[in-house]
GROMACS .gro file of C-alpha atoms in nm:
model
  506
    1MET     CA    1  -4.922   0.273  -3.105
    2LYS     CA    2  -5.026   0.011  -3.335
    3LYS     CA    3  -5.278   0.154  -3.580
    4LEU     CA    4  -5.552   0.002  -3.793
    5THR     CA    5  -5.495   0.120  -4.126
    6LEU     CA    6  -5.809   0.311  -4.219
    7TYR     CA    7  -5.932   0.338  -4.616
    8LEU     CA    8  -6.190   0.531  -4.770
    9SER     CA    9  -6.514   0.282  -4.776
   10LEU     CA   10  -6.622   0.218  -5.132
   11ILE     CA   11  -6.956   0.358  -5.274
   12VAL     CA   12  -7.081   0.189  -5.565
   13PHE     CA   13  -7.348   0.372  -5.775
   14LEU     CA   14  -7.497   0.097  -6.005
   15GLY     CA   15  -7.607   0.250  -6.337
   16PHE     CA   16  -7.477   0.596  -6.232
   17MET     CA   17  -7.426   0.841  -6.546
   18ALA     CA   18  -7.308   1.177  -6.515
   19ALA     CA   19  -7.553   1.479  -6.614
   20GLY     CA   20  -7.503   1.655  -6.940
   21CYS     CA   21  -7.305   1.333  -7.067
   22THR     CA   22  -7.345   1.297  -7.460
   23ASP     CA   23  -7.184   0.991  -7.551
   24LEU     CA   24  -7.406   0.706  -7.412
   25GLU     CA   25  -7.128   0.445  -7.495
   26GLU     CA   26  -6.844   0.627  -7.284
   27LYS     CA   27  -6.650   0.423  -7.055
   28VAL     CA   28  -6.656   0.516  -6.663
   29TYR     CA   29  -6.332   0.422  -6.502
   30SER     CA   30  -6.367   0.547  -6.148
   31GLN     CA   31  -6.625   0.284  -6.050
   32VAL     CA   32  -6.584  -0.075  -5.980
   33PRO     CA   33  -6.882  -0.291  -6.008
   34VAL     CA   34  -6.970  -0.493  -5.706
   35SER     CA   35  -6.906  -0.823  -5.836
   36SER     CA   36  -6.516  -0.737  -5.926
   37TYR     CA   37  -6.469  -0.565  -5.586
   38GLY     CA   38  -6.224  -0.742  -5.294
   39SER     CA   39  -5.976  -0.915  -5.574
   40THR     CA   40  -5.713  -0.792  -5.308
   41GLU     CA   41  -5.673  -0.802  -4.949
   42ALA     CA   42  -5.619  -0.414  -4.955
   43GLU     CA   43  -5.984  -0.416  -5.104
   44ILE     CA   44  -6.129  -0.683  -4.848
   45ASN     CA   45  -6.006  -0.455  -4.563
   46SER     CA   46  -6.112  -0.148  -4.706
   47LEU     CA   47  -6.452  -0.283  -4.725
   48ILE     CA   48  -6.468  -0.402  -4.384
   49ALA     CA   49  -6.268  -0.109  -4.253
   50PRO     CA   50  -6.594   0.100  -4.119
   51ILE     CA   51  -6.697  -0.166  -3.887
   52TYR     CA   52  -6.366  -0.127  -3.696
   53SER     CA   53  -6.324   0.237  -3.727
   54ARG     CA   54  -6.681   0.286  -3.605
   55LEU     CA   55  -6.602   0.120  -3.270
   56ARG     CA   56  -6.491   0.443  -3.156
   57ASP     CA   57  -6.855   0.511  -3.119
   58PHE     CA   58  -6.878   0.348  -2.802
   59ASN     CA   59  -6.678   0.583  -2.578
   60ALA     CA   60  -6.945   0.865  -2.649
   61ILE     CA   61  -7.235   0.639  -2.638
   62ARG     CA   62  -7.133   0.484  -2.292
   63SER     CA   63  -7.112   0.849  -2.156
   64GLY     CA   64  -7.468   0.894  -2.265
   65VAL     CA   65  -7.561   0.563  -2.086
   66ASN     CA   66  -7.324   0.635  -1.739
   67ASN     CA   67  -7.578   0.937  -1.706
   68THR     CA   68  -7.908   0.777  -1.611
   69THR     CA   69  -7.719   0.539  -1.328
   70ASP     CA   70  -7.605   0.650  -0.966
   71MET     CA   71  -7.256   0.624  -1.089
   72PHE     CA   72  -7.208   0.944  -1.314
   73VAL     CA   73  -7.350   1.266  -1.355
   74THR     CA   74  -7.327   1.568  -1.596
   75PRO     CA   75  -7.401   1.858  -1.385
   76THR     CA   76  -7.520   2.205  -1.521
   77ARG     CA   77  -7.195   2.415  -1.438
   78ARG     CA   78  -7.160   2.769  -1.330
   79GLY     CA   79  -7.244   2.974  -1.588
   80GLY     CA   80  -7.447   2.733  -1.782
   81ASP     CA   81  -7.254   2.498  -1.956
   82TRP     CA   82  -7.343   2.175  -2.018
   83TRP     CA   83  -7.741   2.259  -1.953
   84ASP     CA   84  -7.777   2.127  -2.324
   85GLY     CA   85  -8.144   2.237  -2.329
   86GLY     CA   86  -8.211   2.018  -2.027
   87ALA     CA   87  -8.092   1.687  -2.148
   88PHE     CA   88  -7.856   1.591  -1.863
   89LYS     CA   89  -8.090   1.703  -1.608
   90GLU     CA   90  -8.347   1.485  -1.772
   91MET     CA   91  -8.132   1.209  -1.783
   92ALA     CA   92  -7.978   1.227  -1.440
   93GLN     CA   93  -8.380   1.292  -1.291
   94GLY     CA   94  -8.474   0.983  -1.506
   95THR     CA   95  -8.740   1.232  -1.694
   96TRP     CA   96  -8.603   1.165  -2.050
   97ARG     CA   97  -8.826   1.202  -2.344
   98PRO     CA   98  -8.840   1.049  -2.691
   99LEU     CA   99  -8.683   1.407  -2.792
  100THR     CA  100  -8.383   1.396  -2.515
  101SER     CA  101  -8.089   1.414  -2.724
  102PRO     CA  102  -7.889   1.138  -2.592
  103ILE     CA  103  -8.160   0.895  -2.639
  104ILE     CA  104  -8.192   1.009  -3.014
  105ALA     CA  105  -7.792   0.995  -3.027
  106ASP     CA  106  -7.784   0.629  -2.931
  107TYR     CA  107  -8.087   0.501  -3.159
  108ASN     CA  108  -7.939   0.707  -3.480
  109THR     CA  109  -7.592   0.582  -3.447
  110SER     CA  110  -7.697   0.233  -3.399
  111TYR     CA  111  -7.924   0.221  -3.699
  112SER     CA  112  -7.646   0.412  -3.888
  113ARG     CA  113  -7.394   0.131  -3.828
  114ILE     CA  114  -7.601  -0.142  -3.884
  115THR     CA  115  -7.709   0.017  -4.246
  116GLU     CA  116  -7.317   0.017  -4.287
  117CYS     CA  117  -7.281  -0.360  -4.179
  118ASN     CA  118  -7.573  -0.455  -4.423
  119ARG     CA  119  -7.419  -0.269  -4.695
  120ILE     CA  120  -7.067  -0.434  -4.648
  121ILE     CA  121  -7.243  -0.787  -4.601
  122TYR     CA  122  -7.439  -0.699  -4.939
  123MET     CA  123  -7.107  -0.633  -5.101
  124ILE     CA  124  -6.919  -0.954  -4.991
  125GLU     CA  125  -7.211  -1.173  -5.091
  126ASN     CA  126  -7.247  -1.010  -5.437
  127SER     CA  127  -6.852  -1.011  -5.526
  128GLU     CA  128  -6.757  -1.274  -5.780
  129ALA     CA  129  -6.387  -1.220  -5.647
  130ILE     CA  130  -6.407  -1.273  -5.276
  131THR     CA  131  -6.360  -1.636  -5.289
  132ASP     CA  132  -6.381  -1.699  -4.880
  133LYS     CA  133  -6.656  -1.503  -4.796
  134GLU     CA  134  -6.792  -1.641  -4.453
  135PRO     CA  135  -6.505  -1.529  -4.208
  136TYR     CA  136  -6.540  -1.163  -4.350
  137ILE     CA  137  -6.928  -1.160  -4.333
  138ALA     CA  138  -6.896  -1.283  -4.001
  139GLN     CA  139  -6.722  -0.992  -3.887
  140ALA     CA  140  -6.976  -0.771  -4.043
  141ARG     CA  141  -7.273  -0.960  -3.838
  142ALA     CA  142  -7.070  -0.949  -3.509
  143ALA     CA  143  -7.045  -0.597  -3.556
  144ARG     CA  144  -7.405  -0.565  -3.663
  145ALA     CA  145  -7.502  -0.778  -3.331
  146LEU     CA  146  -7.322  -0.611  -3.137
  147ARG     CA  147  -7.538  -0.244  -3.245
  148TYR     CA  148  -7.874  -0.464  -3.210
  149MET     CA  149  -7.720  -0.546  -2.841
  150VAL     CA  150  -7.737  -0.177  -2.778
  151LEU     CA  151  -8.067  -0.118  -2.907
  152LEU     CA  152  -8.226  -0.481  -2.741
  153ASP     CA  153  -8.064  -0.343  -2.417
  154GLU     CA  154  -8.144   0.029  -2.416
  155TYR     CA  155  -8.485   0.005  -2.620
  156GLY     CA  156  -8.579  -0.335  -2.629
  157ASN     CA  157  -8.879  -0.309  -2.946
  158VAL     CA  158  -8.710  -0.240  -3.233
  159PRO     CA  159  -8.696  -0.311  -3.601
  160ILE     CA  160  -8.487  -0.560  -3.755
  161VAL     CA  161  -8.328  -0.466  -4.074
  162THR     CA  162  -8.072  -0.713  -4.248
  163ASP     CA  163  -8.136  -0.632  -4.632
  164PHE     CA  164  -7.946  -0.347  -4.764
  165THR     CA  165  -8.169  -0.322  -5.080
  166ASP     CA  166  -8.487  -0.316  -4.907
  167LEU     CA  167  -8.602   0.042  -4.892
  168THR     CA  168  -8.955  -0.054  -4.755
  169LYS     CA  169  -9.040   0.106  -4.376
  170PRO     CA  170  -8.957  -0.186  -4.124
  171THR     CA  171  -9.189  -0.276  -3.840
  172THR     CA  172  -9.153  -0.300  -3.479
  173LYS     CA  173  -9.021  -0.619  -3.366
  174THR     CA  174  -9.067  -0.732  -2.981
  175ARG     CA  175  -8.782  -0.750  -2.721
  176THR     CA  176  -8.828  -1.130  -2.735
  177GLU     CA  177  -8.773  -1.144  -3.127
  178VAL     CA  178  -8.495  -0.906  -3.093
  179TYR     CA  179  -8.320  -1.117  -2.830
  180ASN     CA  180  -8.360  -1.446  -3.039
  181PHE     CA  181  -8.227  -1.269  -3.355
  182VAL     CA  182  -7.912  -1.133  -3.182
  183LEU     CA  183  -7.867  -1.487  -3.017
  184SER     CA  184  -7.903  -1.666  -3.381
  185GLU     CA  185  -7.668  -1.466  -3.535
  186LEU     CA  186  -7.406  -1.512  -3.249
  187ASN     CA  187  -7.424  -1.884  -3.279
  188ALA     CA  188  -7.424  -1.876  -3.665
  189ILE     CA  189  -7.103  -1.703  -3.672
  190LYS     CA  190  -6.939  -1.855  -3.335
  191ASP     CA  191  -6.723  -2.144  -3.526
  192VAL     CA  192  -6.682  -1.947  -3.857
  193ILE     CA  193  -6.514  -1.641  -3.746
  194ARG     CA  194  -6.134  -1.622  -3.678
  195ALA     CA  195  -6.019  -1.765  -3.327
  196ASP     CA  196  -5.650  -1.634  -3.337
  197VAL     CA  197  -5.534  -1.387  -3.045
  198ASN     CA  198  -5.245  -1.218  -3.159
  199SER     CA  199  -5.139  -0.918  -3.302
  200SER     CA  200  -5.305  -0.969  -3.634
  201SER     CA  201  -5.666  -0.996  -3.487
  202TYR     CA  202  -5.622  -0.736  -3.200
  203GLY     CA  203  -5.894  -0.483  -3.278
  204LYS     CA  204  -6.086  -0.725  -3.482
  205TYR     CA  205  -6.404  -0.935  -3.403
  206THR     CA  206  -6.311  -1.270  -3.336
  207LYS     CA  207  -6.468  -1.577  -3.149
  208GLY     CA  208  -6.342  -1.382  -2.826
  209ALA     CA  209  -6.565  -1.096  -2.880
  210VAL     CA  210  -6.878  -1.345  -3.024
  211TYR     CA  211  -6.859  -1.571  -2.704
  212PHE     CA  212  -6.824  -1.261  -2.473
  213MET     CA  213  -7.134  -1.102  -2.654
  214LEU     CA  214  -7.306  -1.440  -2.611
  215ALA     CA  215  -7.203  -1.450  -2.218
  216LYS     CA  216  -7.365  -1.087  -2.206
  217MET     CA  217  -7.689  -1.217  -2.373
  218TYR     CA  218  -7.707  -1.508  -2.124
  219LEU     CA  219  -7.615  -1.306  -1.823
  220ASN     CA  220  -7.916  -1.064  -1.929
  221ALA     CA  221  -8.158  -1.306  -2.061
  222GLU     CA  222  -8.397  -1.275  -1.765
  223ILE     CA  223  -8.452  -0.924  -1.849
  224TRP     CA  224  -8.424  -0.925  -2.234
  225ASN     CA  225  -8.671  -1.245  -2.287
  226PRO     CA  226  -8.844  -1.311  -1.979
  227ALA     CA  227  -9.034  -1.591  -2.125
  228GLY     CA  228  -8.723  -1.795  -2.176
  229GLY     CA  229  -8.624  -1.792  -1.788
  230PRO     CA  230  -8.256  -1.757  -1.686
  231LYS     CA  231  -7.975  -1.878  -1.867
  232TRP     CA  232  -7.691  -1.897  -1.588
  233GLN     CA  233  -7.533  -2.221  -1.722
  234GLU     CA  234  -7.514  -2.109  -2.087
  235CYS     CA  235  -7.320  -1.807  -1.967
  236ILE     CA  236  -7.124  -1.993  -1.763
  237ASP     CA  237  -7.054  -2.202  -2.078
  238ALA     CA  238  -7.004  -1.901  -2.291
  239CYS     CA  239  -6.758  -1.762  -2.060
  240ASP     CA  240  -6.541  -2.068  -2.039
  241GLU     CA  241  -6.513  -2.048  -2.404
  242VAL     CA  242  -6.351  -1.710  -2.392
  243LEU     CA  243  -6.145  -1.856  -2.066
  244ALA     CA  244  -6.027  -2.119  -2.302
  245LEU     CA  245  -5.844  -1.834  -2.539
  246PRO     CA  246  -5.525  -1.721  -2.471
  247TYR     CA  247  -5.625  -1.412  -2.294
  248SER     CA  248  -5.474  -1.333  -1.958
  249LEU     CA  249  -5.538  -1.062  -1.690
  250GLU     CA  250  -5.298  -0.777  -1.652
  251PRO     CA  251  -5.069  -0.831  -1.336
  252ASN     CA  252  -5.049  -0.437  -1.321
  253TRP     CA  253  -5.443  -0.310  -1.333
  254LYS     CA  254  -5.359   0.012  -1.451
  255GLU     CA  255  -5.124  -0.110  -1.749
  256GLN     CA  256  -5.405  -0.177  -1.948
  257PHE     CA  257  -5.551   0.157  -1.952
  258SER     CA  258  -5.190   0.331  -2.041
  259ALA     CA  259  -5.133   0.541  -2.364
  260ASN     CA  260  -4.920   0.268  -2.510
  261ASN     CA  261  -5.201  -0.045  -2.426
  262GLU     CA  262  -5.183  -0.181  -2.734
  263ASN     CA  263  -5.017  -0.514  -2.643
  264SER     CA  264  -5.274  -0.572  -2.337
  265LYS     CA  265  -5.366  -0.953  -2.306
  266GLU     CA  266  -5.681  -0.853  -2.144
  267ALA     CA  267  -5.840  -0.666  -2.432
  268ILE     CA  268  -6.110  -0.884  -2.616
  269LEU     CA  269  -6.247  -0.632  -2.866
  270VAL     CA  270  -6.062  -0.273  -2.885
  271ALA     CA  271  -6.141   0.056  -3.040
  272VAL     CA  272  -5.814   0.130  -3.172
  273ASN     CA  273  -5.721   0.502  -3.144
  274SER     CA  274  -5.413   0.693  -3.275
  275ILE     CA  275  -5.338   1.090  -3.209
  276SER     CA  276  -5.544   1.143  -3.553
  277SER     CA  277  -5.847   0.922  -3.427
  278TYR     CA  278  -5.853   0.927  -3.052
  279MET     CA  279  -6.030   0.880  -2.722
  280SER     CA  280  -6.301   1.144  -2.637
  281ILE     CA  281  -6.304   1.082  -2.273
  282ARG     CA  282  -6.063   1.368  -2.157
  283TYR     CA  283  -6.307   1.642  -2.334
  284TYR     CA  284  -6.609   1.480  -2.170
  285SER     CA  285  -6.486   1.511  -1.799
  286LEU     CA  286  -6.203   1.739  -1.750
  287HIS     CA  287  -6.226   2.080  -1.633
  288TYR     CA  288  -6.119   2.345  -1.884
  289LEU     CA  289  -5.785   2.387  -1.697
  290ASP     CA  290  -5.707   2.042  -1.616
  291PRO     CA  291  -5.487   1.974  -1.936
  292ILE     CA  292  -5.274   2.259  -1.790
  293ALA     CA  293  -5.197   2.075  -1.474
  294LEU     CA  294  -5.194   1.742  -1.651
  295GLY     CA  295  -4.932   1.836  -1.897
  296ILE     CA  296  -5.165   1.775  -2.216
  297PRO     CA  297  -5.190   2.035  -2.484
  298GLY     CA  298  -5.527   2.144  -2.582
  299SER     CA  299  -5.859   2.171  -2.445
  300ALA     CA  300  -6.161   2.031  -2.205
  301TRP     CA  301  -6.515   2.063  -2.147
  302ASN     CA  302  -6.565   1.992  -1.794
  303GLY     CA  303  -6.845   1.777  -1.824
  304ILE     CA  304  -6.924   1.454  -1.667
  305ALA     CA  305  -6.808   1.348  -1.297
  306ALA     CA  306  -6.864   1.077  -1.059
  307HIS     CA  307  -7.143   1.068  -0.820
  308ALA     CA  308  -6.985   1.131  -0.440
  309ASP     CA  309  -7.190   0.837  -0.284
  310PHE     CA  310  -6.983   0.601  -0.581
  311VAL     CA  311  -6.647   0.766  -0.534
  312ARG     CA  312  -6.701   0.669  -0.168
  313SER     CA  313  -6.785   0.338  -0.181
  314PHE     CA  314  -6.447   0.266  -0.292
  315ASP     CA  315  -6.212   0.115  -0.028
  316PRO     CA  316  -5.882   0.397  -0.049
  317GLU     CA  317  -5.669   0.093  -0.051
  318ASP     CA  318  -5.822  -0.045  -0.371
  319LYS     CA  319  -5.560   0.068  -0.637
  320ARG     CA  320  -5.872   0.134  -0.886
  321TYR     CA  321  -5.974   0.431  -0.628
  322GLU     CA  322  -5.687   0.675  -0.731
  323GLY     CA  323  -5.663   0.491  -1.084
  324SER     CA  324  -6.020   0.598  -1.176
  325PHE     CA  325  -6.055   0.931  -1.015
  326LEU     CA  326  -5.886   1.266  -1.041
  327ILE     CA  327  -5.978   1.427  -0.713
  328GLY     CA  328  -5.793   1.723  -0.519
  329GLU     CA  329  -5.579   2.036  -0.610
  330MET     CA  330  -5.488   2.100  -0.993
  331ARG     CA  331  -5.171   2.298  -0.972
  332HIS     CA  332  -4.964   2.452  -1.261
  333PRO     CA  333  -4.661   2.263  -1.333
  334SER     CA  334  -4.409   2.552  -1.354
  335THR     CA  335  -4.540   2.742  -1.055
  336GLY     CA  336  -4.668   2.500  -0.848
  337GLU     CA  337  -4.992   2.701  -0.758
  338VAL     CA  338  -5.304   2.575  -0.756
  339LEU     CA  339  -5.507   2.720  -1.088
  340MET     CA  340  -5.806   2.949  -1.060
  341THR     CA  341  -6.162   2.901  -1.216
  342ALA     CA  342  -6.313   3.147  -1.431
  343HIS     CA  343  -6.509   3.237  -1.091
  344GLY     CA  344  -6.167   3.284  -0.917
  345ARG     CA  345  -6.205   2.974  -0.716
  346PRO     CA  346  -5.924   2.733  -0.647
  347LEU     CA  347  -5.937   2.433  -0.916
  348ILE     CA  348  -5.951   2.180  -0.653
  349HIS     CA  349  -6.201   1.850  -0.744
  350THR     CA  350  -6.411   1.784  -0.456
  351ILE     CA  351  -6.579   1.448  -0.430
  352ASP     CA  352  -6.903   1.620  -0.331
  353ILE     CA  353  -7.119   1.773  -0.631
  354THR     CA  354  -7.348   2.089  -0.498
  355MET     CA  355  -7.632   2.249  -0.690
  356LYS     CA  356  -7.630   2.583  -0.536
  357TYR     CA  357  -7.707   2.842  -0.799
  358ALA     CA  358  -8.017   2.911  -1.021
  359ILE     CA  359  -8.213   2.636  -0.839
  360ASP     CA  360  -8.541   2.532  -1.053
  361ALA     CA  361  -8.853   2.401  -0.915
  362ASP     CA  362  -8.750   2.035  -0.969
  363GLY     CA  363  -8.437   2.115  -0.738
  364TRP     CA  364  -8.203   2.164  -1.054
  365GLY     CA  365  -7.932   2.392  -1.046
  366GLN     CA  366  -7.589   2.489  -1.136
  367THR     CA  367  -7.273   2.349  -0.970
  368GLU     CA  368  -6.919   2.511  -0.906
  369GLN     CA  369  -6.687   2.445  -1.210
  370GLU     CA  370  -6.421   2.238  -1.006
  371ASP     CA  371  -6.711   2.027  -0.826
  372GLY     CA  372  -6.672   1.617  -0.881
  373ALA     CA  373  -6.433   1.349  -0.945
  374ARG     CA  374  -6.319   1.334  -1.298
  375CYS     CA  375  -6.267   1.025  -1.509
  376ASN     CA  376  -5.830   0.906  -1.442
  377LYS     CA  377  -5.856   0.560  -1.548
  378TRP     CA  378  -5.679   0.624  -1.904
  379GLU     CA  379  -5.378   0.771  -1.871
  380TYR     CA  380  -5.301   1.123  -1.979
  381LYS     CA  381  -4.983   1.088  -2.145
  382LYS     CA  382  -4.780   1.433  -2.075
  383GLY     CA  383  -4.720   1.615  -2.392
  384ALA     CA  384  -4.975   1.426  -2.581
  385THR     CA  385  -5.188   1.638  -2.779
  386GLN     CA  386  -5.470   1.384  -2.802
  387MET     CA  387  -5.559   1.043  -2.622
  388GLU     CA  388  -5.410   0.755  -2.846
  389ASN     CA  389  -5.483   0.501  -2.567
  390ASP     CA  390  -5.680   0.228  -2.730
  391TYR     CA  391  -6.038   0.167  -2.553
  392ALA     CA  392  -6.137  -0.209  -2.463
  393ILE     CA  393  -6.503  -0.215  -2.514
  394PHE     CA  394  -6.487  -0.608  -2.371
  395ARG     CA  395  -6.202  -0.722  -2.151
  396LEU     CA  396  -6.113  -1.018  -1.987
  397ALA     CA  397  -6.208  -0.924  -1.626
  398ASP     CA  398  -6.562  -0.841  -1.689
  399VAL     CA  399  -6.587  -1.215  -1.815
  400TYR     CA  400  -6.466  -1.310  -1.485
  401LEU     CA  401  -6.755  -1.130  -1.324
  402MET     CA  402  -6.993  -1.253  -1.578
  403LYS     CA  403  -6.897  -1.634  -1.498
  404ALA     CA  404  -6.865  -1.567  -1.100
  405GLU     CA  405  -7.208  -1.368  -1.097
  406ALA     CA  406  -7.387  -1.688  -1.311
  407ILE     CA  407  -7.231  -1.940  -1.056
  408VAL     CA  408  -7.377  -1.775  -0.780
  409ARG     CA  409  -7.715  -1.689  -0.926
  410ASN     CA  410  -7.711  -2.061  -1.036
  411ASN     CA  411  -7.633  -2.206  -0.705
  412GLY     CA  412  -7.296  -2.310  -0.814
  413ASP     CA  413  -6.958  -2.352  -0.634
  414ASN     CA  414  -6.896  -2.061  -0.445
  415ASP     CA  415  -6.528  -2.127  -0.418
  416GLU     CA  416  -6.475  -2.119  -0.801
  417ALA     CA  417  -6.702  -1.793  -0.800
  418THR     CA  418  -6.464  -1.671  -0.481
  419ALA     CA  419  -6.152  -1.746  -0.685
  420LEU     CA  420  -6.240  -1.561  -1.004
  421ILE     CA  421  -6.337  -1.246  -0.794
  422ASN     CA  422  -6.003  -1.281  -0.593
  423ALA     CA  423  -5.825  -1.286  -0.906
  424LEU     CA  424  -5.915  -0.955  -0.975
  425ARG     CA  425  -5.893  -0.802  -0.615
  426GLU     CA  426  -5.546  -0.951  -0.580
  427ARG     CA  427  -5.368  -0.708  -0.837
  428VAL     CA  428  -5.554  -0.409  -0.665
  429PHE     CA  429  -5.474  -0.453  -0.312
  430ASP     CA  430  -5.140  -0.487  -0.160
  431ASP     CA  431  -5.307  -0.630   0.180
  432PRO     CA  432  -5.444  -1.024   0.139
  433ALA     CA  433  -5.679  -0.958   0.401
  434LYS     CA  434  -5.873  -0.787   0.138
  435LEU     CA  435  -5.967  -1.100  -0.038
  436LYS     CA  436  -6.250  -1.297   0.036
  437SER     CA  437  -6.353  -1.593   0.200
  438SER     CA  438  -6.669  -1.620   0.006
  439VAL     CA  439  -6.884  -1.430  -0.213
  440THR     CA  440  -7.213  -1.310  -0.233
  441LEU     CA  441  -7.450  -1.135  -0.542
  442ASP     CA  442  -7.397  -0.806  -0.346
  443ASP     CA  443  -7.017  -0.861  -0.329
  444ILE     CA  444  -6.997  -0.886  -0.710
  445TYR     CA  445  -7.241  -0.594  -0.782
  446HIS     CA  446  -6.980  -0.391  -0.634
  447GLU     CA  447  -6.679  -0.551  -0.758
  448ARG     CA  448  -6.835  -0.477  -1.115
  449ARG     CA  449  -6.890  -0.124  -1.041
  450TRP     CA  450  -6.548  -0.070  -0.918
  451GLU     CA  451  -6.384  -0.269  -1.175
  452LEU     CA  452  -6.573  -0.155  -1.468
  453ALA     CA  453  -6.627   0.229  -1.352
  454TRP     CA  454  -6.653   0.460  -1.660
  455GLU     CA  455  -6.671   0.148  -1.900
  456GLY     CA  456  -7.070   0.153  -1.973
  457TRP     CA  457  -7.186  -0.144  -1.827
  458GLY     CA  458  -7.345   0.030  -1.494
  459ARG     CA  459  -7.698   0.092  -1.631
  460GLN     CA  460  -7.724  -0.282  -1.740
  461ASP     CA  461  -7.569  -0.422  -1.419
  462MET     CA  462  -7.799  -0.176  -1.207
  463ILE     CA  463  -8.118  -0.310  -1.424
  464ARG     CA  464  -8.007  -0.670  -1.377
  465PHE     CA  465  -7.955  -0.631  -1.004
  466GLY     CA  466  -8.280  -0.437  -0.951
  467THR     CA  467  -8.138  -0.089  -0.846
  468TYR     CA  468  -8.186   0.111  -1.129
  469LEU     CA  469  -8.536   0.262  -1.076
  470ASN     CA  470  -8.392   0.363  -0.718
  471PRO     CA  471  -8.363   0.719  -0.604
  472ILE     CA  472  -8.059   0.903  -0.619
  473PRO     CA  473  -8.027   1.119  -0.302
  474GLY     CA  474  -7.985   1.501  -0.400
  475TRP     CA  475  -8.027   1.411  -0.761
  476ARG     CA  476  -8.356   1.196  -0.826
  477GLU     CA  477  -8.576   1.221  -0.486
  478ASN     CA  478  -8.830   0.967  -0.610
  479ALA     CA  479  -8.810   0.578  -0.748
  480LEU     CA  480  -8.891   0.535  -1.120
  481PRO     CA  481  -9.199   0.391  -1.273
  482GLU     CA  482  -9.081   0.033  -1.406
  483TYR     CA  483  -9.131   0.154  -1.757
  484ARG     CA  484  -8.811   0.388  -1.743
  485LEU     CA  485  -8.626   0.045  -1.764
  486LEU     CA  486  -8.659   0.071  -2.152
  487TRP     CA  487  -8.589   0.416  -2.313
  488PRO     CA  488  -8.823   0.594  -2.548
  489ILE     CA  489  -8.827   0.500  -2.939
  490PRO     CA  490  -8.668   0.864  -3.049
  491GLN     CA  491  -8.963   1.092  -3.183
  492THR     CA  492  -8.760   1.154  -3.507
  493ALA     CA  493  -8.785   0.781  -3.557
  494LEU     CA  494  -9.183   0.745  -3.507
  495ASP     CA  495  -9.224   1.115  -3.725
  496ALA     CA  496  -9.018   0.907  -4.019
  497ASN     CA  497  -9.170   0.561  -4.002
  498PRO     CA  498  -9.550   0.525  -3.914
  499ASN     CA  499  -9.491   0.167  -3.881
  500LEU     CA  500  -9.280   0.212  -3.545
  501VAL     CA  501  -9.460   0.151  -3.207
  502GLN     CA  502  -9.351   0.348  -2.907
  503ASN     CA  503  -9.262   0.190  -2.565
  504PRO     CA  504  -9.531   0.162  -2.309
  505GLY     CA  505  -9.511   0.491  -2.091
  506TYR     CA  506  -9.396   0.750  -2.329
   0.00000   0.00000   0.00000
């Protein structure tokens, strides 16, 4: 596994003096002035390293987002696991509040990383040792833009903070203002940031990542900036910029999710993982005893699973079906016997998830420990104590899907859109009859769900296709009001900053 070299980030305290110091002229050797830092490549790498190590956030962030869709759910397990104060019930039923923990977590994480980006930009700008500053600043601005895209998507109306030295409490900006800010940032760096696609740029913010973000911005323009109207052609153009770069689809769909996937030509922006800095999906999804059956040492937490209707929407002949879900009997590798849960039940992962214990007035209850299809998208390497699979936050398949959708919405060449969809389908079906002769928006919607399952785009896609507020049989009996298209500003943020404004409806 190719690993990023991680360095401790430099924290500079200007004017700092140790307590009790009696020699006011004493030289301090352990501190480096901002203006002097960055004279070597190693120092520059240590300075910008946090924007890359923090990309590992996205696996956990997207697990939270997934819980509000009709694709995934974190049920309360028999015995009370994953009740967590009702947080996941609220996410599933669409009753989340300003104090719901995943709502707070995404917001706080985003602003923590934005502050880090602002610090890095400040240090580069004020360094006299770094001569070619723009490419490095561009990487930090790209990282900051990605965090603002999360806020724009989930919360809409949020503060824009770019000055690391400004300690005043910021005011809320409208969703349109945030949209225009992110768009201007991406356009400002698209021709400055590095454009190479090779082992040196792997895991870095590049031209491909910036144009991917631009494509997402234009794809969601009608939602994020309604007054500006649709931007389908702009989305197509941004996709074409990515497609002109030397990325390529993996012929074997599953290969890009393998334990040693660092050579994937499909990856555009990647969180680089290792045995010591690893993916966390096994903990969130697998049953406590699944690691025994899979031959992977360590524990699991028995959390998130796939909604039954979503699992059944897959064609059984689609390689993404078995490649995405862990279903069926889990056996001990030595004895061959089916493992037994703590409640004396066979560990057989069913497709259906049934609430049958401790049902409350809202219809929420506890499920059997073994209920639900679990994540099987990333390889669980036998004998590996942790998952060192790299996590592709942006990948080329999504560009194909975005372009196809924009073409159809723009009343463009359906043959071109169909070819893009078939390029994805031909690697997951052995039967040529499964290829499409033409595609509709409904076809593209479902293709996105099948191709990108577990990757965290479901909420955004459901909003764009008008399905996010729909009931979820057995989990959410009524349609949600329109204000639920945005999450609330966390109460903790409102308490800390009286200049913030809560989103309507909360």
